[in-house]
Coordinates of N, CA, C and O in Angstrom, one line a residue:
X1 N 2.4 -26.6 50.8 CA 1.4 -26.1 49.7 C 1.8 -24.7 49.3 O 1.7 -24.1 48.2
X2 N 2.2 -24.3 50.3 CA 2.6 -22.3 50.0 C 3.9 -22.4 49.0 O 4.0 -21.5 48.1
X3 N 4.7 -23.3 49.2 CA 6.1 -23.1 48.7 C 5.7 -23.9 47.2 O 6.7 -23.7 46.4
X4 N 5.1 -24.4 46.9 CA 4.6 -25.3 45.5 C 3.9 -23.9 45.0 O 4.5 -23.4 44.1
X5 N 3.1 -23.3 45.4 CA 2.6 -22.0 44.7 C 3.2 -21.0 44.5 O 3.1 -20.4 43.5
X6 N 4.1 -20.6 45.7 CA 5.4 -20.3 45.4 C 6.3 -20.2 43.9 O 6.5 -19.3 43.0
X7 N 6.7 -21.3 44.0 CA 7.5 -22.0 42.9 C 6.7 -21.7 41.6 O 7.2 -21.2 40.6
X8 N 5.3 -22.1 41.9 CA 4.8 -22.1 40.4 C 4.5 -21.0 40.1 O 4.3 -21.0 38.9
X9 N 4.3 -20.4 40.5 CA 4.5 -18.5 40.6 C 5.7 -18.1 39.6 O 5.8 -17.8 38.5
X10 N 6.8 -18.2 40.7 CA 8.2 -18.1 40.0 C 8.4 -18.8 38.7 O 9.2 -18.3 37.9
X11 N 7.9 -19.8 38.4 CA 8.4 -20.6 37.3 C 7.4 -20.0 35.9 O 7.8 -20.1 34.7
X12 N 6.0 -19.4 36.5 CA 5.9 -19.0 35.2 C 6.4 -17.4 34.8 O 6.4 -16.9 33.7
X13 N 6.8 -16.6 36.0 CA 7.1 -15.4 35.5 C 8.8 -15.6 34.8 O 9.3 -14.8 34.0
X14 N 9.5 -16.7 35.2 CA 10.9 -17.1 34.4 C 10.8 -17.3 33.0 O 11.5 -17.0 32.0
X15 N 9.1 -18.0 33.2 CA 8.8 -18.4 31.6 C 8.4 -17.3 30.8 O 9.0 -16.8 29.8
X16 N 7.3 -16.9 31.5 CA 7.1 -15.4 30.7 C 8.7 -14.3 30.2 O 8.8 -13.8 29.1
X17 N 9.8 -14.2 31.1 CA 10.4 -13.1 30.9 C 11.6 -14.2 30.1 O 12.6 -13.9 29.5
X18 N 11.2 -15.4 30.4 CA 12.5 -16.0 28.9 C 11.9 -15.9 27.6 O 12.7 -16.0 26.7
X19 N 10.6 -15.8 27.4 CA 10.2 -15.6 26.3 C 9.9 -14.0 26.0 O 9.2 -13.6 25.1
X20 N 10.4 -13.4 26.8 CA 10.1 -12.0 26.1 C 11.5 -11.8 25.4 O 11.6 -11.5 24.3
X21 N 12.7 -12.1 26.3 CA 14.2 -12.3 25.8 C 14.4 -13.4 25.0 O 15.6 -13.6 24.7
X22 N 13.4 -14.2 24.5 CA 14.0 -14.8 23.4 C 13.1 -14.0 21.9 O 13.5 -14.3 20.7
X23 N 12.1 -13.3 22.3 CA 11.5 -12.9 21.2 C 12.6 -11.8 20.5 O 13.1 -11.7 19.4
X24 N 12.8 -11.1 21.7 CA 13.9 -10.0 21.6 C 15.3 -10.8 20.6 O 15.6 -10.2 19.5
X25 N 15.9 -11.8 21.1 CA 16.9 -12.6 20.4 C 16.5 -12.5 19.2 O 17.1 -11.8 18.4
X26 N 15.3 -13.3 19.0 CA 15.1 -13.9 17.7 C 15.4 -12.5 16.5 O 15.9 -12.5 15.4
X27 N 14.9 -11.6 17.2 CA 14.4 -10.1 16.2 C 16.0 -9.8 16.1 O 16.3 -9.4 15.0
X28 N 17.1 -10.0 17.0 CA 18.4 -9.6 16.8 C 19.2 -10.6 16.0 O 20.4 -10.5 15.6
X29 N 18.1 -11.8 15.9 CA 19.1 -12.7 15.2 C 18.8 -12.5 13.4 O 19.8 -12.6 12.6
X30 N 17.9 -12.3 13.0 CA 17.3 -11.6 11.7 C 17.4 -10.6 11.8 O 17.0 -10.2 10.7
X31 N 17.9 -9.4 12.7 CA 18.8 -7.9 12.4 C 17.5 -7.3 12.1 O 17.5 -6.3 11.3
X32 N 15.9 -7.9 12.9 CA 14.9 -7.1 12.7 C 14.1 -6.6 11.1 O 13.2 -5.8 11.0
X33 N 14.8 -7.3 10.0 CA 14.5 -6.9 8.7 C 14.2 -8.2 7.9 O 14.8 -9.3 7.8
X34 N 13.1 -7.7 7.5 CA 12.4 -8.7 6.3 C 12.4 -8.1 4.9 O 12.4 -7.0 4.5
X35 N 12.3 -9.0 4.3 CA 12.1 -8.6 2.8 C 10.7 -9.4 2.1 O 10.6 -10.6 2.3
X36 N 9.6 -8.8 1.3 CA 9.0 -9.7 1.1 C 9.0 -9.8 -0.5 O 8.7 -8.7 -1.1
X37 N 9.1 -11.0 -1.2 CA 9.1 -10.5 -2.6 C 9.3 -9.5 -3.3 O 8.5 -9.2 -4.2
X38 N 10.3 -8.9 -3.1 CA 10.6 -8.4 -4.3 C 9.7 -6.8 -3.9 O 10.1 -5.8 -4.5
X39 N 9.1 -6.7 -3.5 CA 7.7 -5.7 -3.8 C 7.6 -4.7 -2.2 O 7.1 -3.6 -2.2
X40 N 8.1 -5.2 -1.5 CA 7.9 -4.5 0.2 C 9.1 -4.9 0.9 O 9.5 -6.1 0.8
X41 N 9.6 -3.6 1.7 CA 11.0 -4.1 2.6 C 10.6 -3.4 3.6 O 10.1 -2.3 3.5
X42 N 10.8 -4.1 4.8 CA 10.9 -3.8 6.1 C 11.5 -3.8 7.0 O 11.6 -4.9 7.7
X43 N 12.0 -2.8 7.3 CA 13.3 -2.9 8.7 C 12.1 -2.3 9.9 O 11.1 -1.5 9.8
X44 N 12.7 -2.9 10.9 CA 12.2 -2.7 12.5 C 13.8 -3.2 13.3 O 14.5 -4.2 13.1
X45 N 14.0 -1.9 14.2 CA 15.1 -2.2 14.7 C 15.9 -1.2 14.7 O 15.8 -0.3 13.8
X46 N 16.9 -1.0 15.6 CA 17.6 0.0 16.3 C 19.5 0.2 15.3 O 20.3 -0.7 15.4
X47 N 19.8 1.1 14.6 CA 21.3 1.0 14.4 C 21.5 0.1 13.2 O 22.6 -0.2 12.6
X48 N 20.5 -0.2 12.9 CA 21.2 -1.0 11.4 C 21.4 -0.1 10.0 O 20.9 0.9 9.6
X49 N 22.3 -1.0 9.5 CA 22.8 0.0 8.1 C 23.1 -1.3 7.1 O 24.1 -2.1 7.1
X50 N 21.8 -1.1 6.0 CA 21.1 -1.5 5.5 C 21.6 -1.5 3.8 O 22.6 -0.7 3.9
X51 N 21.5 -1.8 2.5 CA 21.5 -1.7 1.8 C 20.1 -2.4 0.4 O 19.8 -3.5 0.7
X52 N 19.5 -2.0 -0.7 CA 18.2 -2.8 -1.5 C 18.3 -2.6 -1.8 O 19.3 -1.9 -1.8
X53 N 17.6 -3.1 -3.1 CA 17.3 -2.7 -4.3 C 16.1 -2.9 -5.1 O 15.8 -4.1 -5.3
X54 N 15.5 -2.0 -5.5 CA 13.6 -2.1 -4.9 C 13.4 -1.6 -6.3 O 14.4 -1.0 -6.9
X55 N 12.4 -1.9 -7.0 CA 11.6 -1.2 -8.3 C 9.9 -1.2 -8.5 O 9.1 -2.1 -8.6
X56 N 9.8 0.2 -8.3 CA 8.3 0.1 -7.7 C 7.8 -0.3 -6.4 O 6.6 -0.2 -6.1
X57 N 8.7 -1.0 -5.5 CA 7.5 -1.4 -4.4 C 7.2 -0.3 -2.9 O 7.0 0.9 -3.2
X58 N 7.1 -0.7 -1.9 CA 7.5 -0.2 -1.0 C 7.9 0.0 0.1 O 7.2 -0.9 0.7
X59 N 8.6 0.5 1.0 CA 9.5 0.5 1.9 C 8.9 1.2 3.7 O 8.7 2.4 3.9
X60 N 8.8 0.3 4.4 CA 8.7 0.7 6.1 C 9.7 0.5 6.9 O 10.0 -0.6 7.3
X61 N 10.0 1.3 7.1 CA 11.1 1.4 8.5 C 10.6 2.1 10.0 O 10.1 3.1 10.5
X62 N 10.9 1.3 10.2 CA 10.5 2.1 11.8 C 11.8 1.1 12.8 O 12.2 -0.1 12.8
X63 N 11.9 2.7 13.9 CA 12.6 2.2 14.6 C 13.6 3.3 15.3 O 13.0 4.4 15.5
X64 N 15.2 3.4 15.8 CA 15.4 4.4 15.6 C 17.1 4.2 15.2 O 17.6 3.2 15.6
X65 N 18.0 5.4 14.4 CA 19.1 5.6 14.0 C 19.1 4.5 13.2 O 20.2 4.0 13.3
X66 N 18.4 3.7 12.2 CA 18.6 3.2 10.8 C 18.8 4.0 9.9 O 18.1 5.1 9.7
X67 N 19.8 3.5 9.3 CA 20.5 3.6 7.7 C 20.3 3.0 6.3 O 21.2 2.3 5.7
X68 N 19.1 3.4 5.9 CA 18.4 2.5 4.8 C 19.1 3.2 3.6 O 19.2 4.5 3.5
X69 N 19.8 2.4 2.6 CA 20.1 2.6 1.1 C 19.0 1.7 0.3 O 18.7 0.5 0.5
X70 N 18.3 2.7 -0.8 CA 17.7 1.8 -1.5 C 18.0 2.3 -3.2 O 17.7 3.4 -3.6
X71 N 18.5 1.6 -3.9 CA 18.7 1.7 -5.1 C 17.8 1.0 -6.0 O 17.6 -0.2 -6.2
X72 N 17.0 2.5 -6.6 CA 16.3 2.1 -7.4 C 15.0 3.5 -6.8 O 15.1 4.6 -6.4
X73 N 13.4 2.5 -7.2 CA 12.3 3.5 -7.1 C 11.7 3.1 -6.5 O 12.0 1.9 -6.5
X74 N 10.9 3.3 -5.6 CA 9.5 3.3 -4.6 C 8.5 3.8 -4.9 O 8.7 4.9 -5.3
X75 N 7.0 3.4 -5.1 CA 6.0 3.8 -5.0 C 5.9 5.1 -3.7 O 5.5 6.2 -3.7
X76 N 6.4 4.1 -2.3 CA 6.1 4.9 -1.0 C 7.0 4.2 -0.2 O 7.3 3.0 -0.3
X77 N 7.5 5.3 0.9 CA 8.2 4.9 1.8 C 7.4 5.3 2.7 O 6.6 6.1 2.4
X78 N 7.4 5.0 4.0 CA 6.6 5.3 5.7 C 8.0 5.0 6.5 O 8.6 3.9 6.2
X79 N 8.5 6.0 7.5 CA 9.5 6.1 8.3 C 8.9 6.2 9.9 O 8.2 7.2 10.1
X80 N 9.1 5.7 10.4 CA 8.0 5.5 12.1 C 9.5 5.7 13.0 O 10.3 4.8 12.7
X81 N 9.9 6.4 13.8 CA 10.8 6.6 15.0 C 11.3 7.9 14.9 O 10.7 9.0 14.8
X82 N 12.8 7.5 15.1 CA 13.4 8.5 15.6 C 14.6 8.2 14.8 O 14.6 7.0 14.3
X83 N 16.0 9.1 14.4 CA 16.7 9.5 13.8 C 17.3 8.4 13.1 O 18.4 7.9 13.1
X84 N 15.7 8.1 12.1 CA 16.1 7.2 10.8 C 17.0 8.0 9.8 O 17.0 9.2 10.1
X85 N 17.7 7.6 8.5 CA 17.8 8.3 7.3 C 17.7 7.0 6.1 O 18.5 6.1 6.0
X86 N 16.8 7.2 5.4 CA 16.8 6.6 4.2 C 17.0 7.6 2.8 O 16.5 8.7 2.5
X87 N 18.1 7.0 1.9 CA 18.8 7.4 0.9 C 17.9 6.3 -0.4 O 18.0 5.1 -0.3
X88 N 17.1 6.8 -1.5 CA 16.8 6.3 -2.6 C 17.1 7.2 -3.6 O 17.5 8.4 -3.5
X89 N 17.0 6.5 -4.9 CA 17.1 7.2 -6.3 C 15.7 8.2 -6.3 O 15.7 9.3 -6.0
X90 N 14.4 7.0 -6.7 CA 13.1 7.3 -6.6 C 12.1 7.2 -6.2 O 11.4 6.2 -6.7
X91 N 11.4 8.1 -5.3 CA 10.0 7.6 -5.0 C 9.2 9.1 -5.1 O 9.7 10.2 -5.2
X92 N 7.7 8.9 -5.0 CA 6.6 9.1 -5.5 C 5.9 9.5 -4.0 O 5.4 10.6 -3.7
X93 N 6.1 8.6 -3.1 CA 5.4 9.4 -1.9 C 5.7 9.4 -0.2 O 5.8 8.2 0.0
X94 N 5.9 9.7 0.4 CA 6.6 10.0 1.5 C 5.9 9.8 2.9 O 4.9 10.4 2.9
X95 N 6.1 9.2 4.0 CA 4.9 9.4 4.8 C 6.1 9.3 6.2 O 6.8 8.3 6.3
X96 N 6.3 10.6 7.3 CA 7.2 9.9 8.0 C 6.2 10.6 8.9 O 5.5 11.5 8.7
X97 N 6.2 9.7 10.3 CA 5.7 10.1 12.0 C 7.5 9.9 12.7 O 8.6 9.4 12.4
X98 N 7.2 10.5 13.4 CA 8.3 10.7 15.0 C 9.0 11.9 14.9 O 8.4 13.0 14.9
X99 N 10.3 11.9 14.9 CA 11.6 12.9 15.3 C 12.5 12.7 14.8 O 12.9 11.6 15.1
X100 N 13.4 13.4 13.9 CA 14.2 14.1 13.4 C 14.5 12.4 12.1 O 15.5 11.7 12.1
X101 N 13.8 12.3 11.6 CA 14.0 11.5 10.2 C 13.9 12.2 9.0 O 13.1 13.1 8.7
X102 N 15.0 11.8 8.1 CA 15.2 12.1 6.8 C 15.0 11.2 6.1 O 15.4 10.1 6.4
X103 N 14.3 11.5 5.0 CA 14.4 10.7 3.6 C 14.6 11.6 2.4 O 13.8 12.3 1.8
X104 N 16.4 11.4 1.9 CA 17.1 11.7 0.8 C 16.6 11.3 -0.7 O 16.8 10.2 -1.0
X105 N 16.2 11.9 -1.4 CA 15.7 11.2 -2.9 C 16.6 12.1 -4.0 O 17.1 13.1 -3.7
X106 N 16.6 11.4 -5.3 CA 17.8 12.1 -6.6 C 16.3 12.4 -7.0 O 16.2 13.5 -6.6
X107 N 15.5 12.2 -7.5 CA 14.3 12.2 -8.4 C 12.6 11.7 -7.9 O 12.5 10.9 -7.0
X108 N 11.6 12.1 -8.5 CA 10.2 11.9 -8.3 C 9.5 11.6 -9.0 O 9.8 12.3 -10.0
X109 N 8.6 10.8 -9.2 CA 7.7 11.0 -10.5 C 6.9 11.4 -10.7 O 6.2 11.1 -11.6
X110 N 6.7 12.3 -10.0 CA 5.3 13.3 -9.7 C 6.2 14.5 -10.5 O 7.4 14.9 -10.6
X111 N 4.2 15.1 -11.3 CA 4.5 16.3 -12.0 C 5.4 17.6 -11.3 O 5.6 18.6 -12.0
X112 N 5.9 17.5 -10.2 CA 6.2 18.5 -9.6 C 7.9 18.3 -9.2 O 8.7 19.2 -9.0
X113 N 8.2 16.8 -9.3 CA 9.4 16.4 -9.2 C 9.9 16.5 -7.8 O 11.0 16.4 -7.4
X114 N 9.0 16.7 -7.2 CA 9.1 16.5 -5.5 C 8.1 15.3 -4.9 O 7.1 15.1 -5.6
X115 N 8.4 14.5 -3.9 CA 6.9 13.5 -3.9 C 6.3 14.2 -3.2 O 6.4 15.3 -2.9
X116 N 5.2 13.0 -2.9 CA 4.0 14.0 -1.9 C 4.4 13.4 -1.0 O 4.9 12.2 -1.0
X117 N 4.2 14.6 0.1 CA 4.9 14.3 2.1 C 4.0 14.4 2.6 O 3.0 15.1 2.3
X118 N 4.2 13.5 3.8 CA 3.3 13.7 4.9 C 4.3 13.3 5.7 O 5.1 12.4 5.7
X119 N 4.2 14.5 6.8 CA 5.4 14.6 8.1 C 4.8 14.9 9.1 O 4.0 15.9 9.3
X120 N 5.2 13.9 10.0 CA 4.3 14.4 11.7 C 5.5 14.0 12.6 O 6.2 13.0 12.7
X121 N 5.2 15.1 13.4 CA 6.3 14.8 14.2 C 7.4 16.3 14.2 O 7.0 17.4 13.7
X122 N 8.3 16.2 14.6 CA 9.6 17.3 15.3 C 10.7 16.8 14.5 O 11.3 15.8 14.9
X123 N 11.3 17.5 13.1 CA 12.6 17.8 12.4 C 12.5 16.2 11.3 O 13.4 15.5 11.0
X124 N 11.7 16.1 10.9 CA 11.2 15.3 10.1 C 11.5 16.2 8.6 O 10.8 17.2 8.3
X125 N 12.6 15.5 7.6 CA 12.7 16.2 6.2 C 12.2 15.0 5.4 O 11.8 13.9 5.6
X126 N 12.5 15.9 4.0 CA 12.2 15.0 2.9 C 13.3 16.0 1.6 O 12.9 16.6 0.7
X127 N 14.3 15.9 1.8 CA 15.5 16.6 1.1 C 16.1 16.0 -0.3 O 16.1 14.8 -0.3
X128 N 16.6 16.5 -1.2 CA 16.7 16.5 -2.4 C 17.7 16.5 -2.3 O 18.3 17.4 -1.7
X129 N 18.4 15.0 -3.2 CA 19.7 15.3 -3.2 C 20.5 16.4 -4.4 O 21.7 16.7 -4.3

């Protein structure tokens, strides 16, 4: 009886920890990034380098050392980790949390030609190319 409880002990913590490694898979087998219509892109995920093409929608990244290219405009980007950089033409508003993330822009549509930022966090830019 002890070694049946045993076992089924063991068999569900194999099960639990094969499904944590396969969720893990799955996220590396989709390279952690979705697209949805045309209108929102989302990368989650470690080292990827990335390429869009967006007009008006907007863009979430989180994660850390992604390389987001977006060609074209954003409403809003939100940057969540650690030593993201996202490169766009244009966007409008800015929102990064964590450590040392940049987001490069050529242009804004805001009266001031800068977007509006919101930065939290340690070496967080928002730089003009």
């Amino acid at each position: 009886m002890k070694s049946i409880k045993t076992g089924a002990i063991l068999a569900i913590l194999l099960l639990g920890t094969g499904t944590a490694f396969s969720q893990s898979k799955k996220t590396e087998s989709t390279k952690g990034v979705e697209q949805t219509d045309g209108k929102t892109i989302q990368v989650d995920g470690v080292g990827h380098k990335l390429n869009y093409t967006l007009n008006g929608g907007n863009a979430e990244i989180s994660g850390g050392d992604n390389t987001v290219t977006i060609k074209g405009s954003a409403r809003k980007i939100s940057v969540s980790g650690t030593g993201n950089k996202v490169y766009i033409d244009k966007v409008d508003n800015v929102n990064i949390e964590g450590g040392n993330n940049t987001v490069y822009y050529r242009t804004s549509g805001t009266k001031s030609g800068k977007p509006n930022a919101s930065l939290t966090g340690v070496g967080n830019k928002v730089v003009k190319q």
